[in-house]
PDB file of C-alpha atoms in Angstrom:
ATOM      1  CA  UNK A   1      -0.030  12.468   7.438  1.00 36.00           C
ATOM      2  CA  UNK A   2       2.116  15.290   5.322  1.00 35.00           C
ATOM      3  CA  UNK A   3       5.685  14.465   3.979  1.00 37.00           C
ATOM      4  CA  UNK A   4       8.778  16.819   4.929  1.00 34.00           C
ATOM      5  CA  UNK A   5       8.944  19.256   1.818  1.00 29.00           C
ATOM      6  CA  UNK A   6      11.873  18.633  -0.393  1.00 31.00           C
ATOM      7  CA  UNK A   7      14.227  21.449  -0.676  1.00 32.00           C
ATOM      8  CA  UNK A   8      13.718  23.582  -4.061  1.00 33.00           C
ATOM      9  CA  UNK A   9      10.474  22.252  -4.347  1.00 33.00           C
ATOM     10  CA  UNK A  10       6.895  23.864  -3.725  1.00 31.00           C
ATOM     11  CA  UNK A  11       5.215  22.220  -0.373  1.00 34.00           C
ATOM     12  CA  UNK A  12       2.835  19.658  -0.536  1.00 35.00           C
ATOM     13  CA  UNK A  13      -0.534  20.533  -0.270  1.00 35.00           C
ATOM     14  CA  UNK A  14      -1.851  20.054   3.581  1.00 37.00           C
ATOM     15  CA  UNK A  15      -3.563  16.950   4.516  1.00 37.00           C
ATOM     16  CA  UNK A  16      -6.949  18.505   4.042  1.00 41.00           C
ATOM     17  CA  UNK A  17      -6.369  19.343   0.680  1.00 41.00           C
ATOM     18  CA  UNK A  18      -4.865  15.716  -0.412  1.00 41.00           C
ATOM     19  CA  UNK A  19      -8.001  14.547   1.184  1.00 40.00           C
ATOM     20  CA  UNK A  20     -10.363  16.496  -0.617  1.00 45.00           C
ATOM     21  CA  UNK A  21      -8.592  15.896  -3.719  1.00 47.00           C
ATOM     22  CA  UNK A  22      -8.465  12.348  -3.582  1.00 47.00           C
ATOM     23  CA  UNK A  23     -12.160  11.979  -2.248  1.00 49.00           C
ATOM     24  CA  UNK A  24     -12.986  13.664  -5.274  1.00 52.00           C
ATOM     25  CA  UNK A  25     -11.400  11.514  -7.599  1.00 50.00           C
ATOM     26  CA  UNK A  26     -13.075   8.557  -6.101  1.00 50.00           C
ATOM     27  CA  UNK A  27     -16.658  10.152  -5.772  1.00 54.00           C
ATOM     28  CA  UNK A  28     -16.787  11.066  -9.180  1.00 51.00           C
ATOM     29  CA  UNK A  29     -19.243   9.499 -10.903  1.00 56.00           C
ATOM     30  CA  UNK A  30     -17.272   9.089 -13.920  1.00 72.00           C
ATOM     31  CA  UNK A  31     -15.450   5.814 -14.197  1.00 78.00           C
ATOM     32  CA  UNK A  32     -11.688   5.750 -12.687  1.00 84.00           C
ATOM     33  CA  UNK A  33      -9.152   3.458 -13.299  1.00 90.00           C
ATOM     34  CA  UNK A  34      -7.914   1.521  -9.578  1.00 93.00           C
ATOM     35  CA  UNK A  35      -5.035  -0.768  -8.875  1.00 95.00           C
ATOM     36  CA  UNK A  36      -4.855  -2.493  -5.731  1.00 97.00           C
ATOM     37  CA  UNK A  37      -1.952  -3.525  -4.030  1.00 97.00           C
ATOM     38  CA  UNK A  38      -1.883  -5.867  -1.422  1.00 95.00           C
ATOM     39  CA  UNK A  39       0.411  -6.394   1.495  1.00 91.00           C
ATOM     40  CA  UNK A  40       3.120  -8.889   3.017  1.00 91.00           C
ATOM     41  CA  UNK A  41       2.138 -12.414   4.084  1.00 92.00           C
ATOM     42  CA  UNK A  42      -0.992 -12.800   2.022  1.00 92.00           C
ATOM     43  CA  UNK A  43      -2.171 -11.897  -1.836  1.00 93.00           C
ATOM     44  CA  UNK A  44      -4.450  -9.878  -4.169  1.00 94.00           C
ATOM     45  CA  UNK A  45      -7.028 -12.341  -3.182  1.00 91.00           C
ATOM     46  CA  UNK A  46      -7.551 -10.658  -0.329  1.00 90.00           C
ATOM     47  CA  UNK A  47      -9.056  -7.522  -2.337  1.00 93.00           C
ATOM     48  CA  UNK A  48     -11.949  -9.434  -3.681  1.00 92.00           C
ATOM     49  CA  UNK A  49     -14.419  -8.037  -1.951  1.00 90.00           C
ATOM     50  CA  UNK A  50     -13.436  -4.506  -2.731  1.00 93.00           C
ATOM     51  CA  UNK A  51     -12.968  -5.117  -6.222  1.00 95.00           C
ATOM     52  CA  UNK A  52     -16.572  -6.641  -6.567  1.00 95.00           C
ATOM     53  CA  UNK A  53     -17.702  -3.237  -5.243  1.00 94.00           C
ATOM     54  CA  UNK A  54     -15.425  -1.146  -7.563  1.00 93.00           C
ATOM     55  CA  UNK A  55     -16.262  -3.190 -10.772  1.00 93.00           C
ATOM     56  CA  UNK A  56     -19.921  -2.719  -9.590  1.00 92.00           C
ATOM     57  CA  UNK A  57     -19.819   0.964  -9.802  1.00 90.00           C
ATOM     58  CA  UNK A  58     -18.277   0.658 -13.340  1.00 90.00           C
ATOM     59  CA  UNK A  59     -14.798   0.850 -12.303  1.00 89.00           C
ATOM     60  CA  UNK A  60     -11.861  -0.330 -14.326  1.00 89.00           C
ATOM     61  CA  UNK A  61     -10.035  -2.512 -11.417  1.00 92.00           C
ATOM     62  CA  UNK A  62      -6.463  -4.550 -11.537  1.00 93.00           C
ATOM     63  CA  UNK A  63      -5.511  -6.282  -8.364  1.00 96.00           C
ATOM     64  CA  UNK A  64      -1.968  -6.852  -8.156  1.00 96.00           C
ATOM     65  CA  UNK A  65      -0.065  -9.902  -6.909  1.00 95.00           C
ATOM     66  CA  UNK A  66       2.648  -8.998  -6.181  1.00 93.00           C
ATOM     67  CA  UNK A  67       5.837 -11.832  -5.560  1.00 92.00           C
ATOM     68  CA  UNK A  68       7.293  -9.615  -2.012  1.00 90.00           C
ATOM     69  CA  UNK A  69      10.604 -11.305  -2.809  1.00 90.00           C
ATOM     70  CA  UNK A  70      12.057  -7.600  -2.909  1.00 89.00           C
ATOM     71  CA  UNK A  71      10.417  -3.662  -3.010  1.00 89.00           C
ATOM     72  CA  UNK A  72      11.864  -3.100  -6.251  1.00 91.00           C
ATOM     73  CA  UNK A  73      10.392  -6.849  -7.573  1.00 93.00           C
ATOM     74  CA  UNK A  74       6.867  -5.279  -6.337  1.00 94.00           C
ATOM     75  CA  UNK A  75       7.326  -1.969  -8.136  1.00 94.00           C
ATOM     76  CA  UNK A  76       8.001  -3.403 -11.263  1.00 95.00           C
ATOM     77  CA  UNK A  77       4.886  -5.533 -10.816  1.00 95.00           C
ATOM     78  CA  UNK A  78       2.830  -3.112 -10.048  1.00 96.00           C
ATOM     79  CA  UNK A  79       3.965  -0.693 -13.050  1.00 93.00           C
ATOM     80  CA  UNK A  80       3.259  -3.449 -15.303  1.00 92.00           C
ATOM     81  CA  UNK A  81      -0.238  -3.584 -13.971  1.00 91.00           C
ATOM     82  CA  UNK A  82      -0.621   0.042 -14.110  1.00 87.00           C
ATOM     83  CA  UNK A  83       0.373  -0.240 -17.835  1.00 84.00           C
ATOM     84  CA  UNK A  84      -2.231  -2.864 -18.707  1.00 78.00           C
ATOM     85  CA  UNK A  85      -5.180  -0.318 -17.573  1.00 79.00           C
ATOM     86  CA  UNK A  86      -7.484   0.639 -20.291  1.00 72.00           C
ATOM     87  CA  UNK A  87      -9.194   3.960 -20.583  1.00 68.00           C
ATOM     88  CA  UNK A  88      -6.012   6.060 -21.081  1.00 71.00           C
ATOM     89  CA  UNK A  89      -8.394   9.509 -20.484  1.00 70.00           C
ATOM     90  CA  UNK A  90      -9.821   8.343 -16.959  1.00 76.00           C
ATOM     91  CA  UNK A  91      -7.697   8.921 -13.638  1.00 83.00           C
ATOM     92  CA  UNK A  92      -5.729   6.427 -11.912  1.00 90.00           C
ATOM     93  CA  UNK A  93      -6.014   5.762  -8.182  1.00 93.00           C
ATOM     94  CA  UNK A  94      -3.249   3.402  -6.499  1.00 95.00           C
ATOM     95  CA  UNK A  95      -4.779   1.615  -3.504  1.00 96.00           C
ATOM     96  CA  UNK A  96      -2.229   0.255  -0.804  1.00 95.00           C
ATOM     97  CA  UNK A  97      -2.834  -2.003   1.670  1.00 93.00           C
ATOM     98  CA  UNK A  98      -0.257  -2.443   4.704  1.00 89.00           C
ATOM     99  CA  UNK A  99       3.327  -2.863   3.218  1.00 90.00           C
ATOM    100  CA  UNK A 100       1.614  -2.157  -0.176  1.00 94.00           C
ATOM    101  CA  UNK A 101       1.713   1.351   0.805  1.00 93.00           C
ATOM    102  CA  UNK A 102       5.436   1.059   0.579  1.00 92.00           C
ATOM    103  CA  UNK A 103       4.799  -0.138  -3.121  1.00 94.00           C
ATOM    104  CA  UNK A 104       2.458   2.471  -4.249  1.00 95.00           C
ATOM    105  CA  UNK A 105       4.676   5.064  -2.535  1.00 93.00           C
ATOM    106  CA  UNK A 106       7.343   4.226  -5.021  1.00 91.00           C
ATOM    107  CA  UNK A 107       4.873   4.250  -8.336  1.00 94.00           C
ATOM    108  CA  UNK A 108       3.336   6.797  -7.043  1.00 92.00           C
ATOM    109  CA  UNK A 109       5.605   9.468  -9.179  1.00 89.00           C
ATOM    110  CA  UNK A 110       4.387   7.653 -12.115  1.00 90.00           C
ATOM    111  CA  UNK A 111       2.275  10.603 -14.036  1.00 88.00           C
ATOM    112  CA  UNK A 112      -0.625   8.270 -14.961  1.00 87.00           C
ATOM    113  CA  UNK A 113      -1.138   8.493 -11.442  1.00 92.00           C
ATOM    114  CA  UNK A 114      -3.540  10.858 -10.017  1.00 91.00           C
ATOM    115  CA  UNK A 115      -3.745  10.007  -6.875  1.00 92.00           C
ATOM    116  CA  UNK A 116      -2.171   7.371  -4.155  1.00 94.00           C
ATOM    117  CA  UNK A 117      -4.566   6.092  -1.363  1.00 94.00           C
ATOM    118  CA  UNK A 118      -3.495   3.946   1.956  1.00 93.00           C
ATOM    119  CA  UNK A 119      -5.171   1.836   3.570  1.00 91.00           C
ATOM    120  CA  UNK A 120      -4.090   0.725   6.878  1.00 86.00           C
ATOM    121  CA  UNK A 121      -0.971   1.240   5.549  1.00 88.00           C
ATOM    122  CA  UNK A 122       2.736   1.931   5.795  1.00 85.00           C
ATOM    123  CA  UNK A 123       2.881   5.772   4.002  1.00 84.00           C
ATOM    124  CA  UNK A 124       7.032   6.184   4.457  1.00 83.00           C
ATOM    125  CA  UNK A 125       8.728   9.223   4.523  1.00 82.00           C
ATOM    126  CA  UNK A 126      11.930   9.787   2.930  1.00 81.00           C
ATOM    127  CA  UNK A 127      14.915   7.593   4.438  1.00 78.00           C
ATOM    128  CA  UNK A 128      12.006   5.419   6.278  1.00 79.00           C
ATOM    129  CA  UNK A 129      11.503   1.762   5.376  1.00 77.00           C
ATOM    130  CA  UNK A 130       9.422  -0.998   6.756  1.00 76.00           C
ATOM    131  CA  UNK A 131      11.810  -2.329   8.892  1.00 76.00           C
ATOM    132  CA  UNK A 132      12.295   0.938  10.608  1.00 78.00           C
ATOM    133  CA  UNK A 133       8.690   1.913  11.133  1.00 77.00           C
ATOM    134  CA  UNK A 134       8.363  -1.710  12.887  1.00 74.00           C
ATOM    135  CA  UNK A 135      10.955  -0.739  14.956  1.00 74.00           C
ATOM    136  CA  UNK A 136      10.245   2.519  16.037  1.00 72.00           C
ATOM    137  CA  UNK A 137       6.127   2.420  15.895  1.00 71.00           C
ATOM    138  CA  UNK A 138       4.146   5.849  17.031  1.00 72.00           C
ATOM    139  CA  UNK A 139       3.108   5.512  20.363  1.00 78.00           C
ATOM    140  CA  UNK A 140      -0.094   3.094  20.686  1.00 74.00           C
ATOM    141  CA  UNK A 141       0.295   1.648  17.396  1.00 70.00           C
ATOM    142  CA  UNK A 142      -0.498  -2.161  16.880  1.00 69.00           C
ATOM    143  CA  UNK A 143       3.091  -3.856  16.465  1.00 75.00           C
ATOM    144  CA  UNK A 144       2.505  -6.760  13.832  1.00 81.00           C
ATOM    145  CA  UNK A 145       3.010 -10.245  15.328  1.00 90.00           C
ATOM    146  CA  UNK A 146       6.145 -11.535  13.569  1.00 88.00           C
ATOM    147  CA  UNK A 147       7.812 -14.353  13.895  1.00 91.00           C
ATOM    148  CA  UNK A 148      11.925 -15.046  13.990  1.00 91.00           C
ATOM    149  CA  UNK A 149      12.773 -15.742   9.797  1.00 87.00           C
ATOM    150  CA  UNK A 150      12.407 -19.150   8.593  1.00 87.00           C
ATOM    151  CA  UNK A 151      15.283 -19.669   5.979  1.00 87.00           C
ATOM    152  CA  UNK A 152      15.046 -15.798   5.085  1.00 85.00           C
ATOM    153  CA  UNK A 153      11.271 -15.489   5.097  1.00 90.00           C
ATOM    154  CA  UNK A 154       9.066 -14.263   7.593  1.00 90.00           C
ATOM    155  CA  UNK A 155       5.367 -15.230   8.734  1.00 94.00           C
ATOM    156  CA  UNK A 156       2.570 -13.766  11.152  1.00 92.00           C
ATOM    157  CA  UNK A 157       1.744 -15.894  14.339  1.00 94.00           C
ATOM    158  CA  UNK A 158      -0.946 -17.440  13.082  1.00 94.00           C
ATOM    159  CA  UNK A 159      -2.960 -17.377  16.341  1.00 93.00           C
ATOM    160  CA  UNK A 160      -2.747 -13.576  16.511  1.00 91.00           C
ATOM    161  CA  UNK A 161      -3.407 -13.117  12.792  1.00 91.00           C
ATOM    162  CA  UNK A 162      -6.761 -12.387  12.699  1.00 89.00           C
ATOM    163  CA  UNK A 163      -6.559  -9.817  15.306  1.00 87.00           C
ATOM    164  CA  UNK A 164      -3.564  -7.820  13.719  1.00 83.00           C
ATOM    165  CA  UNK A 165      -4.422  -8.282  10.175  1.00 83.00           C
ATOM    166  CA  UNK A 166      -7.602  -9.308   9.656  1.00 84.00           C
ATOM    167  CA  UNK A 167     -10.296  -8.320  12.543  1.00 82.00           C
ATOM    168  CA  UNK A 168     -12.467  -6.949   9.687  1.00 83.00           C
ATOM    169  CA  UNK A 169     -13.301 -10.202   7.831  1.00 86.00           C
ATOM    170  CA  UNK A 170     -15.144 -12.827   9.216  1.00 90.00           C
ATOM    171  CA  UNK A 171     -13.641 -15.253  11.401  1.00 92.00           C
ATOM    172  CA  UNK A 172     -13.923 -18.641   9.077  1.00 93.00           C
ATOM    173  CA  UNK A 173     -12.066 -16.134   5.891  1.00 91.00           C
ATOM    174  CA  UNK A 174      -9.305 -14.755   8.637  1.00 92.00           C
ATOM    175  CA  UNK A 175      -8.305 -17.991   9.386  1.00 94.00           C
ATOM    176  CA  UNK A 176      -7.968 -19.286   5.972  1.00 94.00           C
ATOM    177  CA  UNK A 177      -5.327 -16.014   5.378  1.00 92.00           C
ATOM    178  CA  UNK A 178      -3.593 -16.755   8.431  1.00 93.00           C
ATOM    179  CA  UNK A 179      -3.283 -20.686   7.002  1.00 94.00           C
ATOM    180  CA  UNK A 180      -2.344 -19.938   3.496  1.00 94.00           C
ATOM    181  CA  UNK A 181       0.034 -16.632   4.205  1.00 93.00           C
ATOM    182  CA  UNK A 182       2.839 -16.171   1.857  1.00 92.00           C
ATOM    183  CA  UNK A 183       6.175 -15.852   2.920  1.00 89.00           C
ATOM    184  CA  UNK A 184       7.763 -12.652   2.932  1.00 86.00           C
ATOM    185  CA  UNK A 185      11.512 -11.738   2.410  1.00 84.00           C
ATOM    186  CA  UNK A 186      13.573  -9.516   4.970  1.00 70.00           C
ATOM    187  CA  UNK A 187      16.039  -7.883   4.891  1.00 61.00           C
ATOM    188  CA  UNK A 188      15.081  -6.876   1.054  1.00 56.00           C
ATOM    189  CA  UNK A 189      13.191  -3.672   2.053  1.00 54.00           C
ATOM    190  CA  UNK A 190      15.516  -0.143   1.736  1.00 54.00           C
ATOM    191  CA  UNK A 191      14.616   2.965   2.775  1.00 51.00           C
ATOM    192  CA  UNK A 192      12.087   4.678   0.265  1.00 50.00           C
ATOM    193  CA  UNK A 193      14.665   7.543  -1.810  1.00 47.00           C
ATOM    194  CA  UNK A 194      13.754  10.977  -1.705  1.00 39.00           C
ATOM    195  CA  UNK A 195      11.314  12.783  -3.853  1.00 38.00           C
ATOM    196  CA  UNK A 196       9.391   9.670  -5.148  1.00 42.00           C
ATOM    197  CA  UNK A 197       6.070  10.427  -4.156  1.00 43.00           C
ATOM    198  CA  UNK A 198       5.560  13.063  -6.013  1.00 41.00           C
ATOM    199  CA  UNK A 199       2.561  15.760  -5.510  1.00 35.00           C
ATOM    200  CA  UNK A 200      -0.458  13.332  -6.251  1.00 41.00           C
ATOM    201  CA  UNK A 201      -3.651  13.612  -4.178  1.00 41.00           C
ATOM    202  CA  UNK A 202      -3.234  11.209  -1.146  1.00 43.00           C
ATOM    203  CA  UNK A 203      -6.137   9.737   1.067  1.00 46.00           C
ATOM    204  CA  UNK A 204      -4.714   7.926   4.352  1.00 44.00           C
ATOM    205  CA  UNK A 205      -6.990   5.822   6.379  1.00 42.00           C
ATOM    206  CA  UNK A 206      -4.839   4.745   9.513  1.00 43.00           C
ATOM    207  CA  UNK A 207      -1.325   4.994   8.020  1.00 42.00           C
ATOM    208  CA  UNK A 208       1.554   4.206  10.160  1.00 39.00           C
ATOM    209  CA  UNK A 209       4.071   6.902  10.249  1.00 37.00           C
ATOM    210  CA  UNK A 210       5.945   8.195  12.634  1.00 32.00           C
ATOM    211  CA  UNK A 211       4.814  12.044  13.323  1.00 27.00           C
TER     212      UNK A 211
END
């Protein structure tokens, strides 16, 4: 979805233009360097199926293992993963799922990044954070079944995990993901800083953002 233009800067491309540019990067026959960033409550193993598909197509793929203790830490880890990619001539795509969308938004201003892809992800605009988007979701948007914090960390309700977070995987995998949740620190998620995303192409699939 379109972000609000920043004063003194050219307007960003329309959603259709950004979508077309991102699709062009993804569908190119040449290898693409891809960084996959997981969301909260899970780790990078959730990207296993996507990783296998992309590697089979010849792309250089890195799966980030973020600690989810703070946004700053996750951004730093993702930047290190970006630096570890090979093939400097190939374009780089950042792909974020769920909270990973916040991370790739912050890292997306890196000049090496050709596109930012949101897969059912948070795509915060300036001044927005995960907390603010969850508190005021768009009408009809699903709200994650987050349990009260335990010692400063959050978990999803395991009984509702599959329906809310892993509806497109088999029941056994979803049950394992629910049982192996990664604790997610809370109250450490600042609002997005201005002008961080830049003008890279974006492909949004089910992003969570207010209209």
